[in-house]
Coordinates of C-alpha atoms in Angstrom, one line a residue:
M19 CA -5.6 -0.7 -5.3
S20 CA -6.4 2.7 -4.9
A21 CA -6.4 2.9 -0.9
C22 CA -2.8 2.7 -0.7
A23 CA -0.7 3.6 2.3
V24 CA 0.8 7.2 2.1
A25 CA 3.7 8.3 4.4
P26 CA 3.4 11.7 6.2
Q27 CA 5.8 14.5 5.1
K28 CA 6.2 18.3 5.3
P29 CA 3.2 20.2 4.1
A30 CA 5.3 22.0 1.3
E31 CA 5.6 18.6 -0.3
S32 CA 3.2 17.9 -3.2
V33 CA 2.0 14.5 -1.5
A34 CA -1.1 14.5 0.5
T35 CA -0.3 14.3 4.4
P36 CA -2.3 11.9 6.3
P37 CA -4.0 13.2 9.7
A38 CA -2.0 13.0 12.7
E39 CA -4.2 10.2 14.3
V40 CA -2.9 7.8 11.8
E41 CA 0.1 6.8 14.0
A42 CA 0.3 6.6 17.8
T43 CA 4.1 7.0 17.4
P44 CA 4.6 11.1 17.7
V45 CA 6.4 12.4 14.7
A46 CA 8.0 15.8 15.4
E47 CA 7.1 18.6 13.0
A48 CA 10.1 19.9 11.0
P49 CA 12.2 22.4 12.9
A50 CA 12.2 26.1 12.3
P51 CA 14.3 27.2 9.4
V52 CA 17.9 28.3 10.9
P53 CA 18.3 32.0 9.8
E54 CA 20.8 32.5 7.2
V55 CA 24.1 34.1 8.3
L56 CA 24.4 36.8 5.8
P57 CA 27.8 38.7 4.9
N58 CA 28.2 42.4 5.8
T59 CA 28.7 43.4 2.3
E60 CA 28.5 47.1 1.4
L61 CA 26.3 48.0 -1.4
T62 CA 28.6 50.0 -3.6
G63 CA 27.5 51.8 -6.7
D64 CA 29.2 49.2 -9.1
L65 CA 27.5 46.5 -7.2
L66 CA 24.1 48.2 -7.5
F67 CA 24.7 48.9 -11.3
R68 CA 25.7 45.1 -11.8
L69 CA 22.6 43.9 -9.9
T70 CA 20.1 46.3 -11.9
K71 CA 21.6 45.5 -15.2
A72 CA 21.1 42.0 -14.5
E73 CA 17.4 42.3 -13.3
L74 CA 16.6 44.5 -16.4
E75 CA 18.3 42.0 -18.9
F76 CA 16.6 39.3 -17.4
K77 CA 13.2 40.9 -17.7
Q78 CA 13.8 41.4 -21.2
G79 CA 14.2 37.8 -22.1
Q80 CA 18.0 37.3 -21.3
W81 CA 19.0 34.7 -18.9
Q82 CA 22.8 33.8 -19.6
G83 CA 24.4 37.0 -18.9
P84 CA 22.2 37.8 -15.7
Y85 CA 22.8 34.2 -14.6
I86 CA 26.5 34.7 -14.8
T87 CA 26.5 38.0 -13.1
M88 CA 24.7 36.7 -10.1
M89 CA 26.9 33.6 -10.0
A90 CA 29.8 35.7 -10.2
L91 CA 28.6 38.2 -7.5
A92 CA 27.5 35.5 -5.1
Q93 CA 31.1 34.2 -5.0
Q94 CA 32.5 37.8 -4.6
T95 CA 30.2 38.7 -1.9
R96 CA 29.5 35.3 -0.1
D97 CA 25.9 36.3 -0.1
P98 CA 23.8 33.1 -0.4
R99 CA 20.8 35.4 -1.5
L100 CA 22.7 36.1 -5.2
A101 CA 23.2 32.2 -5.4
R102 CA 19.4 31.7 -5.0
R103 CA 18.6 34.3 -7.3
A104 CA 20.8 32.5 -9.8
V105 CA 18.8 29.3 -9.1
E106 CA 15.5 31.2 -9.8
M107 CA 16.9 32.3 -13.1
A108 CA 18.3 29.3 -14.4
L109 CA 14.9 27.6 -13.3
T110 CA 13.0 30.0 -15.3
A111 CA 14.9 29.5 -18.3
R112 CA 14.6 25.7 -18.0
Q113 CA 18.4 25.4 -17.7
N114 CA 18.5 22.4 -14.9
G115 CA 22.5 22.0 -15.5
E116 CA 23.1 25.5 -14.7
A117 CA 20.5 25.6 -11.9
L118 CA 22.1 22.8 -10.1
S119 CA 25.6 24.6 -10.2
A120 CA 23.7 27.4 -8.7
V121 CA 22.3 25.3 -5.9
R122 CA 25.7 23.9 -5.0
L123 CA 27.1 27.3 -4.6
W124 CA 24.0 28.4 -2.4
R125 CA 24.5 25.4 -0.2
S126 CA 28.1 26.2 0.1
L127 CA 27.3 29.7 1.2
A128 CA 24.6 28.7 3.2
P129 CA 25.2 25.3 4.8
D130 CA 22.7 25.4 7.4
S131 CA 19.9 26.6 5.0
D132 CA 17.4 23.9 4.9
E133 CA 15.8 25.6 1.9
A134 CA 19.0 25.1 -0.2
T135 CA 19.6 21.6 1.0
Q136 CA 16.0 21.0 -0.2
Y137 CA 16.7 22.5 -3.6
F138 CA 19.8 20.5 -3.8
L139 CA 18.3 17.2 -3.0
G140 CA 15.6 17.7 -5.3
F141 CA 18.1 18.4 -8.1
A142 CA 20.5 15.8 -7.4
V143 CA 17.8 13.0 -7.3
V144 CA 16.4 14.3 -10.6
A145 CA 19.7 14.5 -12.2
D146 CA 20.2 10.7 -10.7
S147 CA 23.3 12.0 -8.7
L148 CA 22.4 9.8 -6.0
D149 CA 25.9 9.5 -4.5
E150 CA 25.7 13.0 -3.8
A151 CA 22.3 12.9 -2.4
E152 CA 23.1 9.7 -0.3
V153 CA 25.4 11.5 1.7
V154 CA 23.0 14.4 2.5
F155 CA 20.2 11.8 3.4
E156 CA 22.7 9.9 5.8
Q157 CA 23.6 13.1 7.6
R158 CA 20.0 14.4 8.0
L159 CA 18.8 11.1 9.4
K160 CA 21.9 11.1 11.8
D161 CA 21.4 14.6 12.8
A162 CA 17.7 14.3 13.4
P163 CA 16.4 13.9 16.9
P164 CA 14.6 10.2 17.4
A165 CA 11.2 12.1 17.6
A166 CA 11.9 13.6 14.1
R167 CA 13.7 11.0 12.3
P168 CA 10.6 9.4 10.9
L169 CA 9.6 12.5 9.2
A170 CA 13.1 12.8 7.9
M171 CA 12.7 9.2 6.5
F172 CA 9.3 9.9 4.8
Q173 CA 11.1 13.0 3.3
M174 CA 13.7 11.2 1.8
Q175 CA 11.2 8.5 0.3
Q176 CA 9.2 11.5 -1.5
F177 CA 12.5 12.7 -2.6
L178 CA 13.6 9.5 -4.3
L179 CA 10.1 8.8 -6.2
R180 CA 11.6 11.2 -8.6
A181 CA 14.4 9.3 -9.3
K182 CA 14.8 7.9 -12.8
D183 CA 16.6 4.9 -11.9
K184 CA 14.1 3.4 -9.6
S185 CA 16.4 0.4 -8.6
A186 CA 19.3 2.4 -7.6
A187 CA 17.0 4.6 -5.6
F188 CA 15.9 1.6 -3.9
K189 CA 19.5 0.4 -3.1
L190 CA 20.2 3.9 -1.6
E191 CA 17.2 3.4 0.7
E192 CA 18.6 0.3 2.0
R193 CA 21.7 1.3 2.9
V194 CA 20.6 4.8 4.5
L195 CA 18.0 2.9 6.5
M196 CA 20.1 -0.1 7.6
P197 CA 21.2 1.8 11.0
Y198 CA 17.4 2.1 11.7
E199 CA 16.1 -1.3 10.9
G200 CA 14.2 -1.5 14.0
T201 CA 11.8 1.2 13.2
L202 CA 8.4 0.9 11.6
E203 CA 9.1 3.5 9.3
A204 CA 12.0 2.0 8.1
H205 CA 10.2 -1.4 7.0
L206 CA 7.1 0.8 5.2
I207 CA 9.7 2.7 3.3
L208 CA 11.2 -0.5 2.0
A209 CA 8.0 -2.2 1.5
Q210 CA 6.6 0.4 -0.6
G211 CA 9.8 0.9 -2.6
A212 CA 9.8 -2.8 -3.4
F213 CA 6.3 -2.9 -4.4
G214 CA 7.1 0.0 -6.8
L215 CA 9.9 -2.2 -8.5
N216 CA 7.0 -5.1 -8.5
D217 CA 9.3 -7.3 -5.9
L218 CA 6.2 -8.7 -4.2
A219 CA 7.9 -11.0 -1.9
R220 CA 10.1 -8.3 -0.7
A221 CA 7.3 -6.1 -0.3
R222 CA 5.2 -8.5 2.2
E223 CA 8.4 -9.3 3.9
E224 CA 9.2 -5.8 4.9
A225 CA 5.3 -4.9 5.5
A226 CA 5.0 -8.0 8.0
K227 CA 8.0 -6.6 9.8
A228 CA 6.5 -3.2 10.2
M229 CA 3.1 -5.0 11.3
A230 CA 5.2 -7.2 13.7
I231 CA 6.9 -3.8 15.3
K232 CA 3.6 -2.0 15.6
P233 CA 0.5 -4.2 15.1
D234 CA -1.8 -1.3 15.3
S235 CA -0.4 0.8 12.9
E236 CA -2.8 2.1 10.2
L237 CA 0.1 3.0 7.9
A238 CA 1.4 -0.8 8.7
I239 CA -1.9 -2.4 7.6
L240 CA -2.3 0.0 4.8
T241 CA 1.0 -0.8 3.2
T242 CA 0.3 -4.5 3.9
A243 CA -3.0 -4.4 2.1
Q244 CA -1.3 -2.6 -0.8
V245 CA 1.3 -5.0 -1.3
S246 CA -0.9 -8.1 -0.9
G247 CA -1.7 -7.9 -4.7
D248 CA -5.0 -9.3 -4.3
I249 CA -8.0 -7.2 -3.7
E250 CA -10.0 -9.8 -2.1
A251 CA -7.1 -10.6 0.6
A252 CA -6.6 -6.9 1.0
M253 CA -10.1 -6.4 2.0
Q254 CA -10.1 -9.1 4.4
M255 CA -7.1 -7.5 6.1
L256 CA -8.5 -4.4 6.4
T257 CA -12.0 -5.7 7.9
G258 CA -10.0 -7.8 10.2
F259 CA -8.0 -4.9 11.4
L260 CA -11.4 -2.9 11.8
E261 CA -12.7 -5.4 13.9
K262 CA -9.7 -5.2 16.1
Y263 CA -9.4 -1.2 16.0
P264 CA -12.8 0.2 15.1
N265 CA -11.5 3.7 15.5
A266 CA -9.1 3.3 12.8
R267 CA -10.3 6.0 10.7
E268 CA -7.8 6.1 7.7
V269 CA -8.2 2.1 7.3
R270 CA -12.2 2.6 7.2
A271 CA -11.7 5.4 4.6
A272 CA -9.3 3.3 2.3
Y273 CA -11.7 0.2 2.9
A274 CA -14.6 2.5 1.9
R275 CA -12.7 3.5 -1.2
I276 CA -11.8 0.0 -2.5
L277 CA -15.6 -0.9 -2.1
V278 CA -16.6 2.1 -4.2
D279 CA -14.2 1.2 -6.9
N280 CA -15.4 -2.4 -6.7
K281 CA -19.1 -1.1 -6.8
Q282 CA -20.2 -2.1 -3.8
F283 CA -22.0 1.2 -2.9
D284 CA -24.2 0.1 -0.3
E285 CA -21.4 -1.4 1.8
A286 CA -19.3 1.6 1.2
R287 CA -21.9 3.9 2.1
K288 CA -22.2 2.2 5.5
Q289 CA -18.6 2.6 6.0
F290 CA -18.6 6.4 4.9
L291 CA -21.5 6.8 7.7
I292 CA -19.7 5.3 10.3
L293 CA -16.9 7.7 9.6
L294 CA -19.2 10.5 9.4
K295 CA -20.9 9.6 12.8
D296 CA -17.6 10.1 14.6
Q297 CA -16.5 13.4 12.7
P298 CA -20.1 15.0 11.3
D299 CA -18.2 18.0 9.8
N300 CA -15.5 15.8 8.0
I301 CA -15.2 17.6 4.8
A302 CA -13.9 14.4 2.6
T303 CA -16.5 12.1 4.3
L304 CA -19.3 14.5 3.4
Y305 CA -17.9 15.0 -0.4
A306 CA -17.5 11.0 -0.6
L307 CA -21.2 10.6 0.3
G308 CA -22.3 13.2 -1.9
V309 CA -20.7 11.3 -4.7
M310 CA -22.4 8.5 -3.5
G311 CA -25.7 9.8 -3.6
M312 CA -25.2 10.8 -7.6
Q313 CA -23.9 7.3 -8.3
N314 CA -26.9 5.7 -6.7
N315 CA -29.1 8.6 -8.4
D316 CA -30.5 9.6 -5.1
L317 CA -30.4 13.4 -5.7
P318 CA -32.0 14.0 -2.1
E319 CA -29.0 12.4 -0.5
A320 CA -26.5 13.8 -2.8
E321 CA -28.0 17.3 -2.3
K322 CA -27.7 16.7 1.7
Y323 CA -24.2 15.9 1.8
F324 CA -23.1 18.3 -0.9
S325 CA -24.8 21.0 1.1
R326 CA -22.9 20.0 4.1
F327 CA -19.9 19.8 2.4
V328 CA -20.3 23.4 1.0
G329 CA -20.9 24.7 4.6
A330 CA -18.1 22.9 6.1
L331 CA -15.8 24.5 3.9
E332 CA -17.2 27.9 4.5
D333 CA -16.7 26.9 8.1
H334 CA -12.8 26.4 7.4
P335 CA -11.7 29.3 5.1
N336 CA -8.2 28.1 5.2
D337 CA -8.9 24.9 3.7
E338 CA -7.6 24.7 -0.2
R339 CA -10.5 22.3 -1.5
D340 CA -12.5 23.9 -4.3
P341 CA -16.5 23.6 -3.9
A342 CA -17.0 24.5 -7.4
K343 CA -17.7 21.1 -8.5
A344 CA -20.0 20.5 -5.7
L345 CA -22.0 23.9 -6.4
M346 CA -22.4 23.0 -9.7
I347 CA -24.0 19.5 -8.9
L348 CA -26.0 21.3 -6.2
S349 CA -27.5 23.9 -8.9
Q350 CA -28.0 21.0 -11.4
I351 CA -30.2 19.2 -8.5
A352 CA -32.1 22.5 -7.6
E353 CA -33.0 23.3 -11.2
Q354 CA -34.3 19.7 -11.9
R355 CA -36.7 20.0 -9.1
G356 CA -37.8 23.4 -10.6
D357 CA -36.1 25.7 -7.9
V358 CA -34.5 28.3 -10.3
D359 CA -33.7 30.8 -7.5
Q360 CA -31.5 28.3 -5.4
A361 CA -29.9 26.8 -8.6
Y362 CA -28.7 30.4 -9.3
S363 CA -28.0 31.0 -5.7
W364 CA -25.4 28.0 -5.9
L365 CA -23.9 29.0 -8.9
E366 CA -23.3 32.5 -7.5
K367 CA -20.9 31.0 -4.8
I368 CA -18.4 29.7 -7.7
E369 CA -15.5 31.9 -7.7
G370 CA -12.8 32.1 -10.3
G371 CA -10.4 29.4 -9.3
D372 CA -10.9 27.0 -12.2
E373 CA -11.6 29.3 -15.3
K374 CA -13.8 26.6 -17.0
I375 CA -16.2 25.7 -14.4
Y376 CA -16.4 29.5 -13.6
L377 CA -17.2 30.1 -17.1
A378 CA -19.6 27.5 -17.2
A379 CA -21.2 28.5 -14.0
R380 CA -21.5 32.1 -15.4
M381 CA -23.3 31.1 -18.7
K382 CA -25.5 28.8 -16.6
M383 CA -26.7 31.7 -14.6
S384 CA -27.6 33.6 -17.9
V385 CA -29.6 30.7 -18.8
L386 CA -31.4 30.6 -15.6
L387 CA -32.0 34.4 -15.5
A388 CA -33.6 33.9 -19.1
R389 CA -35.8 31.2 -18.0
K390 CA -37.1 33.6 -15.3
G391 CA -38.0 36.3 -18.2
N392 CA -34.9 38.6 -17.8
V393 CA -33.7 37.9 -21.2
D394 CA -32.0 41.3 -21.6
Q395 CA -30.2 41.0 -18.5
A396 CA -28.9 37.3 -19.2
R397 CA -27.4 38.7 -22.4
Q398 CA -25.9 41.5 -20.5
Q399 CA -24.2 38.8 -18.4
L400 CA -22.8 37.1 -21.3
A401 CA -21.5 40.0 -23.0
E402 CA -19.5 40.6 -19.9
L403 CA -17.7 37.5 -20.3
K404 CA -14.3 37.9 -22.0
P405 CA -12.5 34.3 -22.1
T406 CA -9.3 34.3 -24.0
D407 CA -9.8 30.5 -25.6
P408 CA -11.4 30.7 -29.0
A409 CA -13.4 27.5 -28.0
D410 CA -14.8 29.5 -24.7
Q411 CA -15.7 32.4 -26.8
A412 CA -17.6 30.2 -29.3
Q413 CA -19.5 28.5 -26.3
V414 CA -20.4 32.1 -25.3
F415 CA -21.9 32.6 -28.4
Q416 CA -23.9 29.5 -28.5
T417 CA -25.4 30.2 -25.1
D418 CA -26.3 33.8 -26.4
A419 CA -27.9 32.3 -29.2
Q420 CA -29.6 29.6 -27.2
L421 CA -31.3 32.3 -24.8
L422 CA -32.8 33.9 -28.0
R423 CA -33.9 30.4 -29.4
D424 CA -35.7 29.8 -26.0
A425 CA -37.3 33.0 -26.1
G426 CA -38.5 32.3 -29.8
D427 CA -36.5 35.1 -31.3
H428 CA -34.8 32.7 -34.1
R429 CA -34.2 35.8 -36.4
A430 CA -32.0 37.1 -33.5
A431 CA -30.3 33.9 -32.8
Y432 CA -29.5 33.7 -36.5
V433 CA -27.7 36.8 -36.5
V434 CA -25.7 36.1 -33.2
L435 CA -24.7 32.6 -35.1
E436 CA -23.8 33.8 -38.3
N437 CA -21.5 36.5 -36.8
A438 CA -20.0 34.1 -34.6
I439 CA -19.6 31.8 -37.7
K440 CA -17.4 34.5 -39.5
R441 CA -14.9 34.7 -36.6
Y442 CA -14.7 30.8 -36.1
P443 CA -15.8 29.2 -39.6
D444 CA -14.6 25.8 -38.5
N445 CA -16.1 25.4 -35.1
P446 CA -18.3 22.5 -35.7
D447 CA -20.7 23.4 -32.5
L448 CA -21.7 26.8 -33.8
L449 CA -22.3 25.6 -37.5
Y450 CA -24.6 22.9 -36.2
D451 CA -26.5 25.4 -33.6
F452 CA -26.5 27.6 -36.8
A453 CA -28.2 24.8 -38.9
L454 CA -30.9 24.3 -36.6
V455 CA -31.8 28.1 -36.7
A456 CA -31.6 28.0 -40.2
E457 CA -34.4 25.2 -40.4
K458 CA -36.6 27.2 -38.1
L459 CA -36.6 30.0 -40.3
G460 CA -37.2 27.8 -43.5
Q461 CA -33.7 28.1 -44.9
L462 CA -33.4 24.3 -45.7
E463 CA -30.6 24.6 -48.2
L464 CA -28.4 26.3 -45.6
M465 CA -29.5 24.1 -42.8
E466 CA -28.1 21.0 -45.1
K467 CA -25.1 23.0 -46.3
S468 CA -24.0 23.6 -42.5
L469 CA -24.8 20.2 -41.3
R470 CA -22.6 18.7 -44.0
Q471 CA -19.8 21.2 -43.1
V472 CA -20.1 19.9 -39.7
M473 CA -19.7 16.5 -41.0
I474 CA -16.2 17.4 -42.6
A475 CA -15.0 19.4 -39.5
A476 CA -16.2 16.6 -37.2
P477 CA -16.7 13.2 -38.9
D478 CA -17.5 11.5 -35.7
N479 CA -20.1 14.2 -34.7
Q480 CA -23.3 11.7 -34.5
H481 CA -25.5 14.6 -33.9
A482 CA -25.0 16.2 -37.4
Y483 CA -26.2 13.2 -39.2
N484 CA -29.0 12.6 -36.9
A485 CA -30.2 16.3 -37.4
L486 CA -30.1 16.2 -41.0
G487 CA -31.6 12.4 -41.4
Y488 CA -34.3 13.6 -38.9
S489 CA -35.2 16.8 -40.6
L490 CA -35.4 14.8 -44.0
A491 CA -37.6 12.3 -42.6
E492 CA -39.9 15.0 -40.9
R493 CA -40.4 16.5 -44.1
N494 CA -40.8 13.0 -46.0
E495 CA -38.3 13.5 -48.5
R496 CA -35.4 11.3 -49.7
L497 CA -36.1 8.9 -47.0
P498 CA -33.4 6.2 -48.2
E499 CA -31.0 9.0 -47.5
A500 CA -32.6 9.8 -44.3
H501 CA -32.3 6.2 -42.9
A502 CA -28.8 6.0 -44.1
L503 CA -27.7 9.1 -42.0
I504 CA -29.8 8.0 -39.0
D505 CA -28.3 4.4 -39.3
K506 CA -24.6 6.1 -39.4
A507 CA -25.5 8.3 -36.4
M508 CA -26.7 5.0 -34.5
Q509 CA -23.4 3.1 -35.2
M510 CA -21.7 5.9 -33.5
A511 CA -23.9 6.3 -30.5
P512 CA -26.0 3.1 -30.3
G513 CA -27.7 3.8 -27.0
D514 CA -28.7 7.7 -27.5
P515 CA -32.4 7.9 -27.3
F516 CA -32.9 10.6 -29.4
I517 CA -31.0 8.9 -32.3
M518 CA -33.3 5.7 -31.7
D519 CA -36.4 8.3 -31.8
S520 CA -35.1 9.6 -35.4
M521 CA -34.7 5.9 -36.5
G522 CA -38.4 5.0 -35.3
W523 CA -39.6 8.0 -37.0
V524 CA -37.8 7.2 -40.6
Q525 CA -39.1 3.8 -40.3
F526 CA -42.6 5.4 -39.8
R527 CA -42.1 7.6 -42.8
M528 CA -41.4 4.5 -44.8
G529 CA -44.2 2.7 -43.7
N530 CA -42.3 0.0 -41.3
L531 CA -44.7 0.3 -38.4
S532 CA -43.6 -2.3 -36.4
E533 CA -39.8 -1.5 -36.7
A534 CA -41.2 2.2 -35.9
E535 CA -42.8 1.2 -32.5
S536 CA -39.8 -0.9 -31.6
F537 CA -37.4 1.7 -32.1
L538 CA -39.7 4.5 -30.4
R539 CA -40.6 2.1 -27.4
R540 CA -36.8 1.5 -26.8
A541 CA -36.1 5.4 -26.9
Y542 CA -38.9 6.1 -24.4
A543 CA -37.8 3.5 -22.1
L544 CA -34.5 5.2 -22.0
R545 CA -35.7 8.7 -21.9
N546 CA -39.3 10.0 -20.8
D547 CA -39.2 12.6 -23.3
P548 CA -42.5 14.3 -24.5
E549 CA -41.7 14.4 -28.3
I550 CA -40.7 10.7 -28.2
A551 CA -44.1 10.1 -26.5
V552 CA -45.8 12.1 -29.5
H553 CA -44.1 10.1 -32.1
L554 CA -44.9 6.8 -30.4
G555 CA -48.5 8.0 -30.0
E556 CA -48.7 8.4 -33.8
V557 CA -47.3 5.3 -34.6
L558 CA -50.0 3.2 -32.4
H559 CA -52.5 5.6 -34.0
A560 CA -51.4 4.5 -37.4
K561 CA -51.5 1.2 -36.1
G562 CA -55.0 1.6 -34.8
D563 CA -54.0 1.4 -31.2
L564 CA -56.0 4.7 -30.4
A565 CA -56.2 3.7 -26.6
G566 CA -52.2 3.4 -26.5
A567 CA -52.1 6.6 -28.6
Q568 CA -54.2 8.7 -26.3
K569 CA -51.8 7.1 -23.3
M570 CA -48.8 8.4 -25.0
W571 CA -50.1 11.7 -25.7
K572 CA -51.6 12.7 -22.3
E573 CA -48.2 11.3 -20.8
A574 CA -46.4 13.9 -23.0
Q575 CA -49.2 16.5 -22.2
A576 CA -48.3 15.8 -18.3
K577 CA -44.8 16.6 -18.9
D578 CA -45.1 19.6 -21.4
P579 CA -48.5 20.9 -21.8
K580 CA -47.2 23.5 -24.4
N581 CA -45.3 21.2 -26.5
D582 CA -45.6 22.3 -29.9
A583 CA -45.0 18.8 -31.4
L584 CA -48.0 17.4 -29.5
K585 CA -50.5 20.4 -30.5
S586 CA -49.5 19.8 -34.3
T587 CA -50.1 16.1 -34.3
L588 CA -53.5 16.3 -32.3
A589 CA -54.6 19.0 -34.7
R590 CA -53.5 16.9 -37.8
L591 CA -54.9 13.8 -36.6
K592 CA -58.2 15.6 -35.5
Q593 CA -57.6 14.0 -31.9
S594 CA -58.2 15.6 -28.6
L595 CA -57.2 15.0 -25.1

């Protein structure tokens, strides 16, 4: 069940923190860190020399000598900062045992340091030194003011999630939380711990106790739904809770996510809209509605909510969510409706957070520039991209060649791909594109050789089999072999409309008109592509259905008036529209 209860914790932790309105019970923020009491140590020449030497050696890749130096100096000077530096060195060298020793020293030198305690607990739990950790957890809960104790409980839970021995960690939680069995948080933690051990009976028992303590608790009902083990029962629990407490945002959001997981998109959309009505600029809700618009193929709806999502993020510059994926989607939607300028504008907003998305955005910007006739500027933008990954660099070459192909300069595209293949001779994508350009230039032997190289380098690449089979069918050569190649491609991707188109075309070439029509109609139903329409029109023409042929050709013309396949077919068959 995706909408599980998540306990609040410090922002520094890696698990999401629920909004403050989840619980009516106040949860105090973590107390400000206590400043470390540092010793009054004189920085002698010898001490400076040893510290400098250790740091230089560490930068040169050594760790053991510098680590020992820092540990020795920390014990000598009683300065916790040196023990902390020893921890950092051990962690960089991936020496967890030495790191734990340094953390113990650090904590002994700065017993009031919350940072040292956090490090110690993290290492102790991962090392399954749960006895040591238990003493610290007990003391932290005992020392915490009542208002801050729930946060300390949930911090303990998050630490123990990293334990290797889950059963021992749960028993630790039972012992440490025993004095606080009258609290909501103790039962929530035990319910989630029992659920993690697949002890559903105990999990439900603890969740029921939490609900009894605070029936309007969102965390309690979410935990109860999570441990129910039955999606229908969970949904009934959440809907019943929402009837009593309609303003329970976290429960409504969880219910909406469950509906999405169960493909009940209309009802999920209703729930998200209720959430949005209460908080029109809620970033998470806007994104969810944008995603639902895409799932329902409602592009105007997706565009509306993703646009608002991006705007809301711009209004909250401290929010760490990355809008890159939403911006890519917005660009695609704008491009589909023919607004190239808007598509380009969305892509300009993508920054370099995710390198892969940033590279894809920059390459797409070049494609859009070329589409507007600025091919030289587009290629210059591509030349400025310097990805370090060879696969990404190959993709830049591919895009550059595609710009030239779209501009009709197949000779220049050939040169770009030829040079790229010299650098990356086994890249199947480069070889595939090179084969297509070679065919355009009439170098059919080179085209076939390159496609067969793709089949060796990537045996599951259906496009290579389809391309070679279609090329043979188009030239009306080696038709049995063409059929075998296309049939293999269809086995790899049975729902691909372009491979269906190829199969229809080779059937036509072999004189199997009924089979050809069947494949081409299926392909056209999946993808209203002009070239599929041209092929289907020719098959219908061969069968004597001139009206049907004209209808298909007119549809192709409406979609792409300059389509070369349509022009050549009409000229060859002496037809006009």
